[in-house]
Short mmCIF file of C-alpha atoms and ligand atoms in Angstrom, two decimals:
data_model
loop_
_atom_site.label_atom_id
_atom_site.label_comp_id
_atom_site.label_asym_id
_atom_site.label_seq_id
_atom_site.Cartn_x
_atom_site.Cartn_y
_atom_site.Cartn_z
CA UNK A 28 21.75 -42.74 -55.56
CA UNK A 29 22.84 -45.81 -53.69
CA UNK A 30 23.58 -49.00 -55.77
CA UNK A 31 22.53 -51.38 -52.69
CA UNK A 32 20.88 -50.75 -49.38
CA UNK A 33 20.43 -53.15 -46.28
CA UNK A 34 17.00 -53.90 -44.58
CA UNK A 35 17.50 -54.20 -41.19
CA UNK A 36 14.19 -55.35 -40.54
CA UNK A 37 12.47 -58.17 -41.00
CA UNK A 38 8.43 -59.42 -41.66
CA UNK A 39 6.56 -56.69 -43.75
CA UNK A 40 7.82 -54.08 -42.99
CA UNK A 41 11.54 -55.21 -45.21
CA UNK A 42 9.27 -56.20 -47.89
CA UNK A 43 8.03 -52.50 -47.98
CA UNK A 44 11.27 -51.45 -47.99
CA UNK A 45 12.79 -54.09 -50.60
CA UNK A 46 9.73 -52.97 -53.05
CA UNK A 47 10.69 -49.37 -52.81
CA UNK A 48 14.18 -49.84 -53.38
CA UNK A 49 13.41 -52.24 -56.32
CA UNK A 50 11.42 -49.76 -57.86
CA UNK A 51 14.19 -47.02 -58.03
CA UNK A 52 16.79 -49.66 -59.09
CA UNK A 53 18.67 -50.37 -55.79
CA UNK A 54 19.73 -53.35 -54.59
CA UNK A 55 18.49 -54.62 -51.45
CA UNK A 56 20.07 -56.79 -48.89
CA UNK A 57 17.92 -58.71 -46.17
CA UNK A 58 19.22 -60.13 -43.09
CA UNK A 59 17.74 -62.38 -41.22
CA UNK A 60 18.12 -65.40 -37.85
CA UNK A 61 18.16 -68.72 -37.73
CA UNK A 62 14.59 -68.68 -37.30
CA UNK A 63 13.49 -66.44 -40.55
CA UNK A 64 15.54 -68.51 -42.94
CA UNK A 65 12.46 -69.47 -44.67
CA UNK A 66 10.93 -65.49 -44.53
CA UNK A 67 9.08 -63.41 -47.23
CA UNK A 68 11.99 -60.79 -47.21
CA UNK A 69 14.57 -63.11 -47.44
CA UNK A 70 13.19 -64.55 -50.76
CA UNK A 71 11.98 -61.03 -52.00
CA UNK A 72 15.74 -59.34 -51.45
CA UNK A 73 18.51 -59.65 -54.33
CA UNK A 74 20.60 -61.34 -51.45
CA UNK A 75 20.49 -62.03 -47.98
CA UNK A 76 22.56 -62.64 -44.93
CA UNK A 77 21.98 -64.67 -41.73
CA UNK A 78 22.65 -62.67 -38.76
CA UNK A 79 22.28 -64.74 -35.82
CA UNK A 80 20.43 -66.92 -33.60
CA UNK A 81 16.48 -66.19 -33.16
CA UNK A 82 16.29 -64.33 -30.47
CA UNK A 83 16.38 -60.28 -31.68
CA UNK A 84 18.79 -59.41 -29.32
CA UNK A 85 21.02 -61.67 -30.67
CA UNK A 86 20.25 -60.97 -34.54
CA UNK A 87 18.26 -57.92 -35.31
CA UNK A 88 19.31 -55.46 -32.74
CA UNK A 89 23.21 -56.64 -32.94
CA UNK A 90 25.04 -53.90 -33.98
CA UNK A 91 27.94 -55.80 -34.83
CA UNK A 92 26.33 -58.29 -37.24
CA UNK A 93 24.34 -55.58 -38.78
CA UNK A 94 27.62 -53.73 -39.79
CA UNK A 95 28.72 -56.73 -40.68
CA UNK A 96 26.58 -58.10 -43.11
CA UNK A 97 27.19 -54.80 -45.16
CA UNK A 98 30.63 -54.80 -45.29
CA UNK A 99 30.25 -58.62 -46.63
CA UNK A 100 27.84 -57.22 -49.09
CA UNK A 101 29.00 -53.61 -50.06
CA UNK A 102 25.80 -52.21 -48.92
CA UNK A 103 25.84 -48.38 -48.57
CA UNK A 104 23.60 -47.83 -46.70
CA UNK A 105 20.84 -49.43 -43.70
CA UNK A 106 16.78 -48.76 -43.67
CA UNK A 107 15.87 -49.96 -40.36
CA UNK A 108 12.06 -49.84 -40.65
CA UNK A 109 10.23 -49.57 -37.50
CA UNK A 110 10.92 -50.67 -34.05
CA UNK A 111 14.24 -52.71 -33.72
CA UNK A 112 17.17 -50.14 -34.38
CA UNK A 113 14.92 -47.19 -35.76
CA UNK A 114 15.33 -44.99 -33.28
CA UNK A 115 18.70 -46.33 -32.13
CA UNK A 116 21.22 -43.48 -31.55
CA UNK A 117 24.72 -44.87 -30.79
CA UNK A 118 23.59 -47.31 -33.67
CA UNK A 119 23.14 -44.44 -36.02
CA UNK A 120 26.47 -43.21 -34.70
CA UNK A 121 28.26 -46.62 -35.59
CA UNK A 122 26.64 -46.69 -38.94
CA UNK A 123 28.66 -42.98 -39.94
CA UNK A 124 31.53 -44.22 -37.88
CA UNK A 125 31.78 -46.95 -40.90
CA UNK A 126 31.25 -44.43 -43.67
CA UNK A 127 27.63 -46.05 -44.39
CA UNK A 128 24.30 -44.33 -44.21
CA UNK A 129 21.62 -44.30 -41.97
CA UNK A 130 18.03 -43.87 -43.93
CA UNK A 131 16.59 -41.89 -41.23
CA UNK A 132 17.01 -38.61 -39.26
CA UNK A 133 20.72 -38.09 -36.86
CA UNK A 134 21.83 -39.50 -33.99
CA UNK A 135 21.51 -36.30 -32.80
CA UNK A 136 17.62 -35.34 -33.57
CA UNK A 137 16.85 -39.29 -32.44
CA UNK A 138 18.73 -38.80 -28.72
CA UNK A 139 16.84 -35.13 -28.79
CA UNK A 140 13.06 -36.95 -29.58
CA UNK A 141 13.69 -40.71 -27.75
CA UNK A 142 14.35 -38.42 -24.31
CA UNK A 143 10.44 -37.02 -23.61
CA UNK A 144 12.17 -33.98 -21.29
CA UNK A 145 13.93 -32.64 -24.47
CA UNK A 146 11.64 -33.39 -26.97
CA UNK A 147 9.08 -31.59 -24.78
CA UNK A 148 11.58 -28.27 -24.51
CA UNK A 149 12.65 -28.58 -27.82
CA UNK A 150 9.22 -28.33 -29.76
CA UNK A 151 8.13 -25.82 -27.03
CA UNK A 152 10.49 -23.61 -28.04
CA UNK A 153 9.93 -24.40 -31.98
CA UNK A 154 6.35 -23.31 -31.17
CA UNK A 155 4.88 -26.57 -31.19
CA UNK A 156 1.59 -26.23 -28.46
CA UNK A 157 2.25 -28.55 -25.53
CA UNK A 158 0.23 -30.23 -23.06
CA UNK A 159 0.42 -27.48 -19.72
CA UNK A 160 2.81 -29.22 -17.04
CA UNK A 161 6.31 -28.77 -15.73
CA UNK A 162 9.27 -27.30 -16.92
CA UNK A 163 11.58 -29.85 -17.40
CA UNK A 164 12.39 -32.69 -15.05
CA UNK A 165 10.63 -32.81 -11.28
CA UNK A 166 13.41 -33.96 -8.63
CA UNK A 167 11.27 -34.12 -5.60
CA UNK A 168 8.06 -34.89 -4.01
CA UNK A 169 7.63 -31.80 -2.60
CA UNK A 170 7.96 -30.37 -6.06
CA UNK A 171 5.41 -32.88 -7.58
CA UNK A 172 3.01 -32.00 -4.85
CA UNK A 173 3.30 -28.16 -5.57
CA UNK A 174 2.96 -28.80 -9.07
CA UNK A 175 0.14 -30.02 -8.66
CA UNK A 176 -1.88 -27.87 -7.11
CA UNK A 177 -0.53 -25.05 -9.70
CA UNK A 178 -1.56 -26.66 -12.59
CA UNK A 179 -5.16 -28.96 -10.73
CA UNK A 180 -5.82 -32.24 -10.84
CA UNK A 181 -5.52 -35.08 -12.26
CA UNK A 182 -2.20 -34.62 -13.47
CA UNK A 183 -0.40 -37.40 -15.27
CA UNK A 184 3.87 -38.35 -14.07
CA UNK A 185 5.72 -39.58 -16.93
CA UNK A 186 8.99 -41.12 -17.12
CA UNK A 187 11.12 -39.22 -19.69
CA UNK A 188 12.63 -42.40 -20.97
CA UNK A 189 8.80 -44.02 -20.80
CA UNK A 190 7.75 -45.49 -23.62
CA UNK A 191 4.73 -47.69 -23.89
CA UNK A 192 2.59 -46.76 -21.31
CA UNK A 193 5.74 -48.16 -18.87
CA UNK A 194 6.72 -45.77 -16.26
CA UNK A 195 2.90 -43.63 -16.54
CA UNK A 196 0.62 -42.91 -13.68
CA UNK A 197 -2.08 -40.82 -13.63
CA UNK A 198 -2.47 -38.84 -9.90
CA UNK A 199 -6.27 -38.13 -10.26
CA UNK A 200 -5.92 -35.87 -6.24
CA UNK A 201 -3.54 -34.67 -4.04
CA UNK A 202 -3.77 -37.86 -2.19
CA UNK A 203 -2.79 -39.74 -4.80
CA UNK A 204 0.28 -37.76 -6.08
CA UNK A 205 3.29 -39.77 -3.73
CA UNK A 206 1.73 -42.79 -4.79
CA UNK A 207 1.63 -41.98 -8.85
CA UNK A 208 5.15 -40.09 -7.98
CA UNK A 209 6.99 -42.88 -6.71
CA UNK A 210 5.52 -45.18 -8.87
CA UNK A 211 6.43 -43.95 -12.18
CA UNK A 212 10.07 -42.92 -10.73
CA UNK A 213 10.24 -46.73 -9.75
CA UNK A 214 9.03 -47.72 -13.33
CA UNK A 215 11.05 -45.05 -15.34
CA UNK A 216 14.13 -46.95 -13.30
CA UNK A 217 13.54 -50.65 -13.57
CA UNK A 218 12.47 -50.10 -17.13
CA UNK A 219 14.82 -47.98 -18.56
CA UNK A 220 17.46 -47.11 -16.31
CA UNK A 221 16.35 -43.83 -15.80
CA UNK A 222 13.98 -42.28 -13.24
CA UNK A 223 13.99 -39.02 -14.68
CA UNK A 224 9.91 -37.57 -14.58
CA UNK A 225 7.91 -34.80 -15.62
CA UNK A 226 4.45 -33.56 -14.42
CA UNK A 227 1.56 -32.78 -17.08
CA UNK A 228 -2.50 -32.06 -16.60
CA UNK A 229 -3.99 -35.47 -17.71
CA UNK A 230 -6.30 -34.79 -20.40
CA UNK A 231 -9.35 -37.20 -19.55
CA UNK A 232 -10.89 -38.51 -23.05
CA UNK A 233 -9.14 -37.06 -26.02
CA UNK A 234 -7.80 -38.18 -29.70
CA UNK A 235 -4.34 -39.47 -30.75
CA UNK A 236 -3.44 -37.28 -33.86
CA UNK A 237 -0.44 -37.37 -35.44
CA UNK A 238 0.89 -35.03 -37.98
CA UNK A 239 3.07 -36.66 -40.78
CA UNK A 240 6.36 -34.91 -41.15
CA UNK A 241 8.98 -34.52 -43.53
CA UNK A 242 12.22 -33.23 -44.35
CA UNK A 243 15.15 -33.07 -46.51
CA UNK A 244 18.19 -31.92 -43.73
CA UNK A 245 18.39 -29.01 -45.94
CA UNK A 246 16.30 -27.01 -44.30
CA UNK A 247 12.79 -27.49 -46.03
CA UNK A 248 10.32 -29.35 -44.87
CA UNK A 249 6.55 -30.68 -45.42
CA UNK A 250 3.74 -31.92 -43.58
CA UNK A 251 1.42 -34.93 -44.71
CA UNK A 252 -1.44 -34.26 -42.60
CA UNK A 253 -2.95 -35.95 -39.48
CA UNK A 254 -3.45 -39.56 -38.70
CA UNK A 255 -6.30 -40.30 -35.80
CA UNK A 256 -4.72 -43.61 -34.12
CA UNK A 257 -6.90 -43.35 -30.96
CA UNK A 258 -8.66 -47.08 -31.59
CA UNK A 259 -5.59 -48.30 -29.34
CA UNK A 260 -5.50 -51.33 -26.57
CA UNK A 261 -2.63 -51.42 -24.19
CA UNK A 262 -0.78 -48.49 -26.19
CA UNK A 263 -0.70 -51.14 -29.37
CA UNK A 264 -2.52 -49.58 -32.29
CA UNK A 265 -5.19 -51.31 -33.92
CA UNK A 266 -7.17 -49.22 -36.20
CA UNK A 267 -6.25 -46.21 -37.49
CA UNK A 268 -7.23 -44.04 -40.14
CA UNK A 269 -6.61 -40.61 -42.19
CA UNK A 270 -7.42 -38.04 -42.48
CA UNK A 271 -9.05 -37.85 -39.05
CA UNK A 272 -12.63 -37.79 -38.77
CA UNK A 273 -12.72 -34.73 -36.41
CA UNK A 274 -9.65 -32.19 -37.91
CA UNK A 275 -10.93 -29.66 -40.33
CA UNK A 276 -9.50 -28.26 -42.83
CA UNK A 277 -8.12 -25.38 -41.00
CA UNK A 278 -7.05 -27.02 -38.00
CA UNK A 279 -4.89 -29.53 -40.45
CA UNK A 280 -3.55 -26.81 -42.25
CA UNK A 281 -2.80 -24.83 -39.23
CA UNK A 282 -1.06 -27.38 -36.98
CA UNK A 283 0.88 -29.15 -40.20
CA UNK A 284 2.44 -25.80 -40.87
CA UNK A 285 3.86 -25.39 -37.25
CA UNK A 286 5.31 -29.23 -37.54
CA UNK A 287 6.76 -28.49 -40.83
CA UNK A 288 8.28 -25.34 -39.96
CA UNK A 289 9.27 -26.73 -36.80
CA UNK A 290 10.93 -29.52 -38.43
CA UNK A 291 12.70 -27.23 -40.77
CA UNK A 292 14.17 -25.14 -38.64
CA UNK A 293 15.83 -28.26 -36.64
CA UNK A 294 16.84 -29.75 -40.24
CA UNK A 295 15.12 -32.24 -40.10
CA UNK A 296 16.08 -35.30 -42.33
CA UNK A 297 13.69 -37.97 -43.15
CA UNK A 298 10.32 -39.39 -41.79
CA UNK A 299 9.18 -38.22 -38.95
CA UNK A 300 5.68 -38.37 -36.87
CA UNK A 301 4.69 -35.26 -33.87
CA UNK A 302 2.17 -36.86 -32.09
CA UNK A 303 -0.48 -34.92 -30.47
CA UNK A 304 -3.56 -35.65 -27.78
CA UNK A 305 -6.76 -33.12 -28.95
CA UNK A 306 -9.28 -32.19 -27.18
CA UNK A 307 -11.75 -29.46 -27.54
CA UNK A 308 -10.17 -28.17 -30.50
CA UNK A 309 -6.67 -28.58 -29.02
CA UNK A 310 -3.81 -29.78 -29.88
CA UNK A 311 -1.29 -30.53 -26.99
CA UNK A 312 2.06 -32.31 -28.32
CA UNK A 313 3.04 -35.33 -26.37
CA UNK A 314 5.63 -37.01 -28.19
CA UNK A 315 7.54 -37.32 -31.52
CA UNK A 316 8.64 -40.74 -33.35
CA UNK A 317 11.79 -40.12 -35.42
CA UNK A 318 10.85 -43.35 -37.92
CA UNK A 319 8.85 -44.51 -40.01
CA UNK A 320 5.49 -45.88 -38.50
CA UNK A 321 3.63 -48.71 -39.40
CA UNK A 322 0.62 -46.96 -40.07
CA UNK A 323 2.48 -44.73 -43.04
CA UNK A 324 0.46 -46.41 -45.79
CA UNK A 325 -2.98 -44.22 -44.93
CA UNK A 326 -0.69 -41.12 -45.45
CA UNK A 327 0.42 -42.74 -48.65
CA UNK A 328 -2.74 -43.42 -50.04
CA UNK A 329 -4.61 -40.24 -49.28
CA UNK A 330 -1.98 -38.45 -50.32
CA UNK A 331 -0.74 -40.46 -53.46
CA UNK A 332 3.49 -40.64 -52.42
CA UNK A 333 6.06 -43.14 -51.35
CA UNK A 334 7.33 -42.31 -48.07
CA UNK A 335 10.29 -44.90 -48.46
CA UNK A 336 11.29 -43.94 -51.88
CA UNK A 337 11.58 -40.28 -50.28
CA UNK A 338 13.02 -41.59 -47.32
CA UNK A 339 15.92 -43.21 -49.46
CA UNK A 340 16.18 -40.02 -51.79
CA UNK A 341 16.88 -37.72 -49.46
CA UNK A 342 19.02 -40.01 -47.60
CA UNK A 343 21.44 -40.30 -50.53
CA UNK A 344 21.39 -36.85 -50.53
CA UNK A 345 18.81 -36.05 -53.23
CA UNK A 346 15.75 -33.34 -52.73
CA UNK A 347 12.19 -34.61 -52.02
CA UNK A 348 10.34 -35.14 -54.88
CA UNK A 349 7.22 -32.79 -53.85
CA UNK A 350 6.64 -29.95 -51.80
CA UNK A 351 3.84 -28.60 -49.54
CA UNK A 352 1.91 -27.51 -52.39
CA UNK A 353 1.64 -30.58 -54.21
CA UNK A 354 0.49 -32.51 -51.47
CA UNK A 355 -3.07 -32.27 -51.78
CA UNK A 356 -5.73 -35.26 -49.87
CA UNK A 357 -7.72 -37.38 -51.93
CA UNK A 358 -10.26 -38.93 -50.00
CA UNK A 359 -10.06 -41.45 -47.19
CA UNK A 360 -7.87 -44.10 -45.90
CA UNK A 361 -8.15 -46.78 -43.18
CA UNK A 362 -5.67 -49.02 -42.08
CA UNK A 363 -6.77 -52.61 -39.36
CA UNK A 364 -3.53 -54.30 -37.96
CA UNK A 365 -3.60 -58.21 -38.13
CA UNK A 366 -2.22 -59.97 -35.53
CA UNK A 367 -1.42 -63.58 -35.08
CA UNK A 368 -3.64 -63.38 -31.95
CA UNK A 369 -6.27 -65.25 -30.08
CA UNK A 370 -9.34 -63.61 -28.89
CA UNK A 371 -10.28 -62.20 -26.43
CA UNK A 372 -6.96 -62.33 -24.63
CA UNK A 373 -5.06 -61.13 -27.97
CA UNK A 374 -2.89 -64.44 -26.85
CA UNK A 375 0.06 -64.28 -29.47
CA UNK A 376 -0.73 -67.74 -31.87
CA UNK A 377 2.05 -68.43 -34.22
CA UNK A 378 2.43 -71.50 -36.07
CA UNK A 379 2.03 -72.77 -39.59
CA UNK A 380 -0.88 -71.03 -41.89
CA UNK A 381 -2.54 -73.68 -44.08
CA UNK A 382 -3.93 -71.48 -46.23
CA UNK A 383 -3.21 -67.36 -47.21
CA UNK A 384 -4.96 -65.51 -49.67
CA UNK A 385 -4.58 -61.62 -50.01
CA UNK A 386 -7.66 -59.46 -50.60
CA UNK A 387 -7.27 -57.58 -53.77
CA UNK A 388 -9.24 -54.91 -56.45
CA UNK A 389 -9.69 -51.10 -56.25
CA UNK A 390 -8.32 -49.27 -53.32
CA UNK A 391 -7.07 -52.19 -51.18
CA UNK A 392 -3.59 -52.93 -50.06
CA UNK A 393 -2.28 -55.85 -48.37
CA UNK A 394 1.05 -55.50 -46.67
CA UNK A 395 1.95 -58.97 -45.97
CA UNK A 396 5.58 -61.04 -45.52
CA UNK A 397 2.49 -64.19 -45.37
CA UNK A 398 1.94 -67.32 -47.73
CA UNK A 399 1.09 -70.28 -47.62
CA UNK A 400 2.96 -72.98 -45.86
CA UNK A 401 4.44 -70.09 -43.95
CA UNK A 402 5.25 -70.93 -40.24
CA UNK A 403 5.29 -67.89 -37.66
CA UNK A 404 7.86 -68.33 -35.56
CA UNK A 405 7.50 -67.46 -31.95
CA UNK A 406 9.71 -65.14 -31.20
CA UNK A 407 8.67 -61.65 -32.83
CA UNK A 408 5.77 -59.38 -32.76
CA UNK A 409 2.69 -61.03 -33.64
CA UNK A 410 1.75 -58.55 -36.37
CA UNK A 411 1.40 -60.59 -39.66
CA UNK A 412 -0.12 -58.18 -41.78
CA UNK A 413 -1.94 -54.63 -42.43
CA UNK A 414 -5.28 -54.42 -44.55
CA UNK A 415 -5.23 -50.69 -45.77
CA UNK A 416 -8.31 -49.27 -47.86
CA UNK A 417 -8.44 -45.99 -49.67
CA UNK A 418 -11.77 -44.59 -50.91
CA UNK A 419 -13.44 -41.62 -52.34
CA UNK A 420 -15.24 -40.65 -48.62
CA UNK A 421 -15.31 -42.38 -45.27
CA UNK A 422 -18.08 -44.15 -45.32
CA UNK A 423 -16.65 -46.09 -48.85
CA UNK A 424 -13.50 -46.96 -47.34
CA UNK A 425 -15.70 -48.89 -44.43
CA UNK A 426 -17.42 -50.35 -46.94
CA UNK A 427 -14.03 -51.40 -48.65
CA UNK A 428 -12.86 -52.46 -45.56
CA UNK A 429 -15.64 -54.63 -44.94
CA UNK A 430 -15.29 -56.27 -48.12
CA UNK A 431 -11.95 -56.40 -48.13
CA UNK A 432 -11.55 -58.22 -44.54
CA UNK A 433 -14.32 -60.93 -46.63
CA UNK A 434 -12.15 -61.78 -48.81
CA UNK A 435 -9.53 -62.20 -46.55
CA UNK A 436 -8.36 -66.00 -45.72
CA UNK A 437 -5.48 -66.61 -42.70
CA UNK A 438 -5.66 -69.86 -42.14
CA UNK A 439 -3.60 -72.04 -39.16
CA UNK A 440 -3.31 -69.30 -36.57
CA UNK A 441 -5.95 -67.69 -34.80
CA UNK A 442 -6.20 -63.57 -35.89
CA UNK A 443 -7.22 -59.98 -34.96
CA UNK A 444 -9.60 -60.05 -37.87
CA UNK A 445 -12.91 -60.89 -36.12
CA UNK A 446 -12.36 -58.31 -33.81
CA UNK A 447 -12.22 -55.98 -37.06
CA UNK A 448 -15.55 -57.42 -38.58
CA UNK A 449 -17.07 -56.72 -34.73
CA UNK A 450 -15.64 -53.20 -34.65
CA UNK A 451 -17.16 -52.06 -38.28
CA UNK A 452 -20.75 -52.76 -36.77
CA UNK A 453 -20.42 -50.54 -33.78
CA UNK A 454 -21.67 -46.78 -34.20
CA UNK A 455 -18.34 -45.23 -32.74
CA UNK A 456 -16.75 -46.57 -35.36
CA UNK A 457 -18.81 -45.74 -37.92
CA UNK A 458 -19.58 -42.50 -37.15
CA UNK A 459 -16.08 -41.85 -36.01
CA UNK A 460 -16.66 -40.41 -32.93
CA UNK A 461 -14.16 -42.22 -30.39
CA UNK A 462 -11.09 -41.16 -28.16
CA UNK A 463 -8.03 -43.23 -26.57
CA UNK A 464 -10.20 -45.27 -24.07
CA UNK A 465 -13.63 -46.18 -26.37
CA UNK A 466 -11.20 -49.54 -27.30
CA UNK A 467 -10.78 -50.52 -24.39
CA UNK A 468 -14.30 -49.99 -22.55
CA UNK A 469 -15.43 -51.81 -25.62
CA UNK A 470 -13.46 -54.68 -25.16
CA UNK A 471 -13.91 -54.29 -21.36
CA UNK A 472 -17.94 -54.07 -22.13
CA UNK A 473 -18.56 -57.28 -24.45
CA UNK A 474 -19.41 -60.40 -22.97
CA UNK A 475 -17.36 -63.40 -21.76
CA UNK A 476 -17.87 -66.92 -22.22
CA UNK A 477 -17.07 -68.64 -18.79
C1 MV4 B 8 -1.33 -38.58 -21.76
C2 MV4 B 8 -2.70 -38.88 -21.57
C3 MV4 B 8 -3.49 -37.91 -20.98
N1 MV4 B 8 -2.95 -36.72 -20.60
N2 MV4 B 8 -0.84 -37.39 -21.37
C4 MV4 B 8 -0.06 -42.92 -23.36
C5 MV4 B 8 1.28 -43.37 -23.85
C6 MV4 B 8 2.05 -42.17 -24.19
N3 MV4 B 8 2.35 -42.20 -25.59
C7 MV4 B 8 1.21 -40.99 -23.82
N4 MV4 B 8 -0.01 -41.49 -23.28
C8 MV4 B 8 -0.94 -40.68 -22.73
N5 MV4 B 8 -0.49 -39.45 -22.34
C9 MV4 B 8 -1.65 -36.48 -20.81
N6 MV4 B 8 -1.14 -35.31 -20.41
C10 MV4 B 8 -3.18 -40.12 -21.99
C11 MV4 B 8 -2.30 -41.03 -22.57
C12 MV4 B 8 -2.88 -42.29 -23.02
C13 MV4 B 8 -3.00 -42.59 -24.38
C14 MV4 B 8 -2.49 -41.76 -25.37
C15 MV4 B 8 -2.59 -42.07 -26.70
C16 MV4 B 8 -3.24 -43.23 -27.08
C17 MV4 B 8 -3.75 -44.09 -26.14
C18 MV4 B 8 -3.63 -43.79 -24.78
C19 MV4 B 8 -4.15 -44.65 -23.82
C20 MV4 B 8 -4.04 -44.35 -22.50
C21 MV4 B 8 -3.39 -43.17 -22.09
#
């Protein structure tokens, strides 16, 4: 096992990351900019190191200072949490190149999954079901057009290197295909250098399910069910909960075993999520994440583990502490995403919060860099903390959550959280029965003062 690690993160996500390692008896490092001198993971870590100015690309996503700051502190080896440099290849590659270790999957598996052409081929041919569409990359117009007429409209043009909804448009006829073609070519290119597309049908009103993956690099591999994350705006998550209201059991068992085997016979390493759309009883992969996500603590409370504590085993080489047949669900989990935010623009608010205070007793979790005095700075995401509630059944952890979000005090800063007291009164929610776009022709539905 390691002796120290570095968190290359910052917010709560490093504090998740800092508690795990504490628990197993590693040392963690935080880094951190000029702005985040006064953080929650900077106080929390054994030791810490400034980085650089505020601005990320200056402090978090600099290679060179990250590399850095563990040679000054012997650190053997770099979580990088999510977003930032989790899914960073040539960073991965500089990390080995300094005889330190990445706690995550390979450079390899992460260039594979970040490029949606290959990740698409790949887990079609690991016998992973995919959404119907074209076979690799489509070069021309003339193609696109063809294409779409073979597989019917509306058909969806993605950008391989799209990510965020950037470089996505939906061609719903014929008419509209050069349109939606050009488009997401133009996108694909100003966005990511790279106007690389492929062609898929557009499914019109399903689920976001995501199966849980994980593996030792060894060759074995598990699956920790499905997360539904459809309660989305703008592709940002806001809600999300597991297991999902509409997988059975046989569907979960079924698709979990292809994404485990699949992700054993690559070798996997680590944390990983396959995300799926379903509809009608479908599943249709779309995409895979090679990181941890932000929503990993419903996984982790339905299914009783520590997803960083196996991240870090395996990374140091060690086997995972469970397998497939241990993993067994125990009841229900729901996770709400607070956001330093004002309604109903989601406007990001940071600034100083007056007063915290952290909901507590059975089956809630606050995961929280917050307290009081605290100032947000302005220059990061505007996620500030995630309420997650476990209990016996569905309609118990609604009630939890309900509770929960009452006992909740933010304030200073405007939040997300009234939109979460507004959401548990609505019938979709509690009955469970939404898809990708009931969010947003929610929001789109309420009125407006004016
Ligand atoms: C789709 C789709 C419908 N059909 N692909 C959105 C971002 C990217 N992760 C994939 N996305 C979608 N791909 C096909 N073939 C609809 C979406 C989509 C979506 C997916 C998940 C969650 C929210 C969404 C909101 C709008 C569109």
């Amino acid at each position: 096992m390691f002796n120290k690690i570095l968190v290359a993160n910052r917010g709560e996500i490093a504090l998740r990351v800092i508690r795990a390692a504490r628990e197993m008896g590693v040392a963690s490092v935080a880094v951190h900019s000029t702005a985040d001198s006064d953080a929650m993971h900077v106080r929390m870590a054994d030791e810490s190191v400034c980085v650089g100015p505020p601005s990320s690309s200056q402090s978090y996503l600099s290679i060179p200072a990250i590399i850095a700051a563990c040679e000054i502190t012997g650190a053997e080896a770099i979580h990088p949490g999510y977003g930032f440099l989790s899914e960073n290849a040539t960073f991965v590659q500089v990390v080995q190149d300094h005889d330190l270790t990445f706690i995550g999957p390979t450079a390899e598996h992460i260039r594979v999954m970040g490029d949606k052409i290959t990740a698409k081929d790949t887990m079609k041919k690991l016998g992973v079901p995919c959404v119907p569409g074209s076979d690799g990359g489509v070069a021309t117009l003339e193609d696109a057009q063809a294409l779409g007429e073979e597989i019917g409209y509306p058909v969806i043009i993605k950008a391989t290197a799209g990510g965020g909804g950037k470089g996505m448009k939906v061609a719903q006829t014929a008419k509209d295909m050069e349109r939606a073609f050009q488009t997401a070519r133009a996108e694909g290119m100003s966005n990511f250098g790279n106007d690389e597309v492929y062609i898929e049908k557009y499914l019109t009103t399903p689920r976001h399910i995501e199966i849980q993956v994980f593996g030792d690099g060894k060759g074995r591999a598990v699956h920790l069910g499905e997360r539904d994350c459809s309660l989305q705006r703008r592709h940002q998550k806001v809600f999300e909960e597991a297991p999902g209201p509409s997988i059975s059991p046989e569907e979960r068992a079924l698709i979990g075993k292809v994404c485990a085997d699949a992700m054993a016979d690559i070798k996997y390493i680590g944390a990983g999520t396959i995300e799926f759309l379903y509809e009608n009883g479908e599943f249709y992969f779309i995409e895979m994440n090679t990181r941890l996500q932000v929503e990993h603590p419903v996984t982790e409370a339905i299914f009783g583990v520590d997803l960083v504590r196996e991240q870090i085993r395996v990374a140091a080489g060690m086997d995972m502490s469970f397998t497939q047949e241990d993993l067994t669900i125990n009841g229900h989990a729901i996770e709400v995403r607070i956001n330093a935010e004002k309604l109903p623009n989601f406007t990001p608010c940071p600034g100083r919060i007056t007063q915290y205070h952290a909901p507590g007793g059975l089956g809630v979790r606050m995961d929280s860099a917050l307290y009081d005095g605290y100032s947000i700075p302005p220059f990061y995401d505007s996620l500030i903390g995630k309420l997650i509630v476990h209990g016996r059944d569905r309609p118990e952890a609604l009630a939890r959550l309900n509770r929960a979000l009452g006992e909740l005090i933010v304030d200073g800063v405007d939040t997300t959280v009234p939109l979460f007291h507004a959401l548990l009164q609505e019938k979709a929610v509690l009955t469970g029965d939404y898809n990708i776009h009931w969010l947003e022709q929610w929001l789109d539905s309420l009125p407006t003062d004016a």
